Coordinates of C-alpha atoms in Angstrom, one line a residue:
M10 CA -35.6 4.2 -40.3
S11 CA -33.8 5.4 -37.3
E12 CA -31.1 3.8 -35.6
Q13 CA -30.7 3.3 -31.8
L14 CA -27.4 3.0 -30.3
V15 CA -27.4 0.2 -27.7
F16 CA -24.1 -0.9 -27.4
T17 CA -21.5 1.8 -26.5
R18 CA -18.0 1.9 -24.8
P19 CA -17.6 3.2 -21.6
E20 CA -15.9 6.5 -21.3
V21 CA -12.9 5.3 -19.4
L22 CA -11.9 2.4 -21.8
A23 CA -9.5 3.5 -23.9
D24 CA -10.1 4.0 -27.8
V25 CA -7.0 2.2 -29.0
A26 CA -7.0 -0.8 -31.0
T27 CA -5.6 -3.9 -28.4
H28 CA -2.1 -5.1 -28.3
Y29 CA -2.8 -8.5 -26.6
C30 CA -2.8 -11.5 -28.5
P31 CA -5.6 -12.3 -30.9
G32 CA -8.0 -14.7 -28.4
C33 CA -6.9 -13.5 -25.2
Q34 CA -9.6 -12.8 -23.1
H35 CA -7.7 -9.8 -21.1
G36 CA -10.3 -7.5 -23.2
V37 CA -13.2 -9.1 -22.3
V38 CA -11.8 -8.6 -18.2
H39 CA -11.0 -4.8 -19.3
R40 CA -14.0 -4.3 -20.2
I41 CA -15.9 -5.6 -17.5
V42 CA -14.0 -3.6 -14.8
A43 CA -14.6 -0.9 -17.1
E44 CA -17.9 -1.1 -17.1
C45 CA -18.1 -2.0 -13.5
L46 CA -15.6 1.8 -12.3
E47 CA -18.5 4.0 -14.5
G48 CA -21.6 2.0 -13.1
Y49 CA -20.4 3.0 -9.4
G50 CA -19.3 6.5 -10.1
L51 CA -15.6 5.6 -9.2
V52 CA -13.4 6.5 -12.3
E53 CA -12.2 9.6 -10.4
K54 CA -11.2 8.8 -7.6
T55 CA -9.7 5.2 -8.1
I56 CA -5.9 4.1 -7.8
A57 CA -5.1 0.4 -10.1
V58 CA -2.5 -1.3 -9.3
S59 CA -0.7 -4.1 -11.8
S60 CA 1.9 -6.0 -11.9
I61 CA 4.5 -8.2 -14.2
G62 CA 3.2 -9.9 -16.8
C63 CA 0.6 -9.6 -19.5
S64 CA -1.8 -7.6 -16.8
V65 CA 0.4 -4.8 -16.3
F66 CA -0.7 -3.9 -19.6
L67 CA -4.4 -2.4 -17.9
Y68 CA -2.9 1.0 -17.8
N69 CA -2.9 1.5 -21.6
Y70 CA -6.5 0.7 -21.7
I71 CA -8.6 1.7 -18.9
L72 CA -7.7 5.3 -17.9
V73 CA -7.1 5.7 -14.1
D74 CA -4.0 6.5 -12.4
T75 CA -2.5 3.3 -12.0
V76 CA 1.1 2.3 -10.4
E77 CA 3.1 -0.4 -11.1
A78 CA 4.2 -3.0 -8.5
P79 CA 7.0 -5.3 -8.9
H80 CA 6.4 -8.8 -9.5
G81 CA 4.0 -10.2 -7.1
R82 CA 3.4 -7.6 -4.7
A83 CA 0.3 -6.0 -6.1
P84 CA -1.4 -6.3 -3.0
A85 CA 1.4 -4.9 -0.9
V86 CA 1.2 -2.1 -3.1
A87 CA -2.3 -1.8 -2.9
T88 CA -1.9 -2.2 1.1
G89 CA 0.0 1.5 1.6
V90 CA -2.1 2.5 -1.5
K91 CA -5.1 2.2 0.8
R92 CA -3.9 3.0 3.9
A93 CA -2.6 6.3 2.3
R94 CA -5.6 7.3 0.2
T95 CA -8.4 5.8 2.5
D96 CA -10.9 8.1 0.0
A97 CA -9.4 6.1 -3.3
F98 CA -11.1 2.8 -4.3
V99 CA -8.0 0.9 -5.2
F100 CA -7.6 -2.2 -7.2
T101 CA -5.1 -4.7 -8.3
Y102 CA -5.3 -6.4 -11.9
Q103 CA -3.2 -10.0 -12.0
G104 CA -2.7 -12.7 -13.8
D105 CA -1.6 -16.4 -12.1
G106 CA 2.1 -16.8 -13.1
D107 CA 2.5 -13.6 -10.7
L108 CA -0.3 -13.7 -8.1
A109 CA 0.0 -17.3 -6.9
S110 CA 3.5 -18.0 -7.8
I111 CA 5.9 -15.1 -6.5
G112 CA 3.0 -13.1 -5.3
M113 CA 1.9 -15.9 -3.5
A114 CA 2.5 -14.1 -0.2
E115 CA 1.2 -10.9 -0.8
I116 CA -2.0 -11.9 -1.9
M117 CA -2.4 -14.5 1.1
H118 CA -1.2 -11.5 3.7
A119 CA -3.2 -8.8 2.5
A120 CA -6.8 -11.1 2.0
N121 CA -6.3 -12.4 6.3
R122 CA -5.8 -8.9 7.3
G123 CA -8.7 -7.5 5.5
E124 CA -7.5 -4.9 3.5
R125 CA -10.2 -2.6 1.8
I126 CA -8.7 -3.3 -2.0
S127 CA -10.6 -5.4 -4.6
V128 CA -8.3 -7.8 -6.3
I129 CA -8.9 -9.4 -9.6
F130 CA -7.1 -12.4 -10.3
V131 CA -7.1 -13.4 -14.6
N132 CA -6.0 -17.0 -14.5
N133 CA -5.0 -18.5 -17.9
T134 CA -2.9 -21.8 -16.4
V135 CA 0.4 -20.3 -17.7
Y136 CA 2.8 -17.9 -18.2
G137 CA 1.9 -15.7 -20.5
M138 CA 4.3 -12.3 -21.2
T139 CA 7.8 -15.0 -20.3
G140 CA 7.4 -17.7 -22.6
G141 CA 4.4 -19.7 -21.6
Q142 CA 6.1 -21.8 -18.9
M143 CA 4.4 -23.9 -15.9
A144 CA 2.5 -22.1 -13.3
P145 CA 0.7 -22.4 -10.2
T146 CA -2.1 -23.4 -11.6
T147 CA -0.9 -25.3 -14.8
M148 CA -3.7 -28.5 -15.0
V149 CA -2.3 -32.3 -14.5
G150 CA -1.2 -33.4 -18.0
Q151 CA -1.4 -29.6 -19.6
K152 CA 2.2 -29.2 -22.1
T153 CA 4.1 -25.8 -21.6
T154 CA 7.7 -25.0 -22.1
T155 CA 8.9 -26.3 -18.8
C156 CA 6.9 -29.1 -18.8
P157 CA 6.8 -30.4 -22.8
G158 CA 5.8 -33.6 -21.9
G159 CA 2.8 -32.4 -19.7
R160 CA 2.7 -31.3 -15.7
C161 CA 3.1 -34.4 -13.7
L162 CA 0.9 -35.2 -10.2
E163 CA 3.6 -37.1 -8.7
R164 CA 6.7 -34.9 -9.9
E165 CA 5.4 -31.0 -9.8
G166 CA 1.8 -31.5 -8.1
G167 CA -1.4 -31.0 -8.8
P168 CA -2.8 -26.9 -9.7
I169 CA -3.8 -24.5 -6.5
H170 CA -7.0 -23.3 -6.5
M171 CA -6.3 -19.9 -5.6
S172 CA -10.4 -19.2 -4.5
E173 CA -10.9 -22.2 -2.3
I174 CA -7.6 -20.9 -0.6
I175 CA -8.7 -17.7 0.0
A176 CA -11.8 -18.1 0.9
T177 CA -10.6 -19.7 3.8
L178 CA -9.2 -16.3 5.5
G179 CA -10.7 -14.4 7.8
G180 CA -10.1 -10.8 6.3
V181 CA -12.3 -12.1 3.2
A182 CA -15.7 -10.5 2.6
Y183 CA -16.3 -11.6 -0.9
C184 CA -14.3 -14.5 -3.3
A185 CA -15.7 -15.8 -6.4
R186 CA -14.5 -17.6 -9.2
T187 CA -16.2 -17.1 -13.1
A188 CA -15.2 -17.0 -16.3
V189 CA -15.7 -15.4 -19.9
N190 CA -16.2 -17.8 -22.6
T191 CA -19.6 -17.6 -23.1
I192 CA -22.1 -14.9 -22.9
K193 CA -23.7 -16.4 -19.6
N194 CA -20.4 -16.2 -17.7
I195 CA -19.2 -12.9 -18.5
A196 CA -22.5 -12.0 -17.1
Q197 CA -21.8 -13.7 -14.3
T198 CA -18.0 -12.2 -13.9
K199 CA -19.6 -8.6 -14.2
R200 CA -22.0 -9.2 -11.0
A201 CA -18.7 -10.8 -9.1
I202 CA -17.0 -7.4 -9.7
R203 CA -19.7 -5.4 -8.9
R204 CA -19.8 -7.5 -5.9
A205 CA -15.9 -7.2 -4.7
F206 CA -16.0 -3.8 -5.7
E207 CA -19.8 -3.4 -3.4
T208 CA -17.6 -4.8 -0.8
Q209 CA -14.7 -2.6 -0.8
I210 CA -17.2 0.5 -1.3
K211 CA -19.2 -0.8 2.1
G212 CA -16.1 -1.5 3.7
E213 CA -16.8 -4.9 4.2
G214 CA -13.5 -6.1 3.8
F215 CA -11.2 -7.7 0.9
G216 CA -13.0 -8.8 -2.5
F217 CA -11.7 -11.2 -4.6
V218 CA -12.8 -12.3 -8.4
E219 CA -10.4 -15.2 -10.2
V220 CA -11.8 -14.9 -13.5
L221 CA -10.3 -17.6 -16.4
A222 CA -9.5 -17.0 -19.5
T223 CA -7.9 -18.0 -22.2
C224 CA -3.8 -18.2 -23.8
P225 CA -4.4 -19.1 -27.3
T226 CA -0.5 -18.0 -28.2
N227 CA 0.9 -20.3 -25.2
W228 CA -1.6 -23.2 -25.0
R229 CA -0.2 -23.6 -29.4
M230 CA -4.3 -23.1 -29.9
S231 CA -6.4 -21.3 -32.3
S232 CA -9.1 -19.0 -30.2
V233 CA -11.6 -21.1 -31.1
A234 CA -9.7 -24.0 -29.5
A235 CA -8.7 -22.2 -26.9
N236 CA -12.3 -20.7 -25.7
E237 CA -13.6 -24.5 -26.0
R238 CA -11.0 -25.5 -23.7
V239 CA -12.3 -23.9 -20.9
G240 CA -15.8 -25.0 -20.8
K241 CA -14.0 -28.2 -21.8
E242 CA -10.8 -28.6 -19.3
M243 CA -10.8 -25.5 -16.9
I244 CA -13.8 -25.1 -15.6
P245 CA -14.1 -29.0 -14.6
E246 CA -10.8 -28.8 -13.2
F247 CA -11.9 -25.0 -11.1
P248 CA -15.8 -25.1 -10.6
L249 CA -17.3 -21.7 -10.5
G250 CA -18.8 -20.2 -8.2
V251 CA -19.1 -18.0 -4.8
F252 CA -17.1 -19.5 -2.4
K253 CA -17.4 -16.6 0.4
D254 CA -20.5 -13.6 0.5
A255 CA -20.1 -13.0 3.9
A256 CA -22.6 -10.2 4.2
K257 CA -24.9 -13.0 2.9
E258 CA -23.7 -15.6 5.6
E259 CA -24.1 -12.6 8.0

C-alpha cells in the first residue's frame, strides 16, 4: 500500500527547530503567512518588516528579504520600502506591545494614509520578550509583572481594541480579527491574511489582520491552559470578525 503525502512544509518556511516557547503560536502564524505568500506567488518579490519583540525573529523562519525596524516603527519603515520599491510586496509582522504602544502613532497614520502595505498583528495581551509587562491590550484583571494584582479598570483603563480603531480610518481597505486556537479559527485566519494580501496586490489600500495568540510563559500557564484561555477570555473581550472590507462594501 503506497503512501500519499497530503501535508508538506511551504518551501519559504525554514526547515529549522523553533526557538519559541512551548505553546507559543507565532509558529502557527508564520506557517499561514508562508502559505499565503506561496499561494499568491509573492515569495521572490516580498520584503518583510519586523519590529522589536518576539515578532522580530520572523527573519529566522520565513525566507524572504526582511528589514528590522526600530521599536514600533515597522509601518513607517514599510511605508518607505513600498514607496521606494512600488513593485515589491511589503508586509509588517508585529506584536501588541510593539504596535499598540510605542508604535501607535506609526500604525494609525500609515493606516489613515492608506499605505499599500499589509500588517499582521499578533496580540497575546502582554509584552513577551521583555518580561511579561502589562501591554495596551492586557485584559482587565489579567496579572502581569507590572500589574501583579491584575489590570485595574479604574487605574489603567481597559484594553485597547486595535481592529475596531483601525477599521474607522479612511485609508483602510481590509481589517479583521482572527485567532489560531482551533482548526476552524486557523482556517479563518488564513482567509483573512489572504484577503489582506489581496488588497495590496490589487492596490485597494491598507490591509490589517489582528491574530489572537497565546503566551504561556508570561501568562504562567501550560500550553493547553493558555490555548483554552484564548477561547474563554480573549475572544469574549476581542470579538472575532471582519470589521471592514471596502471591496464588499462598494
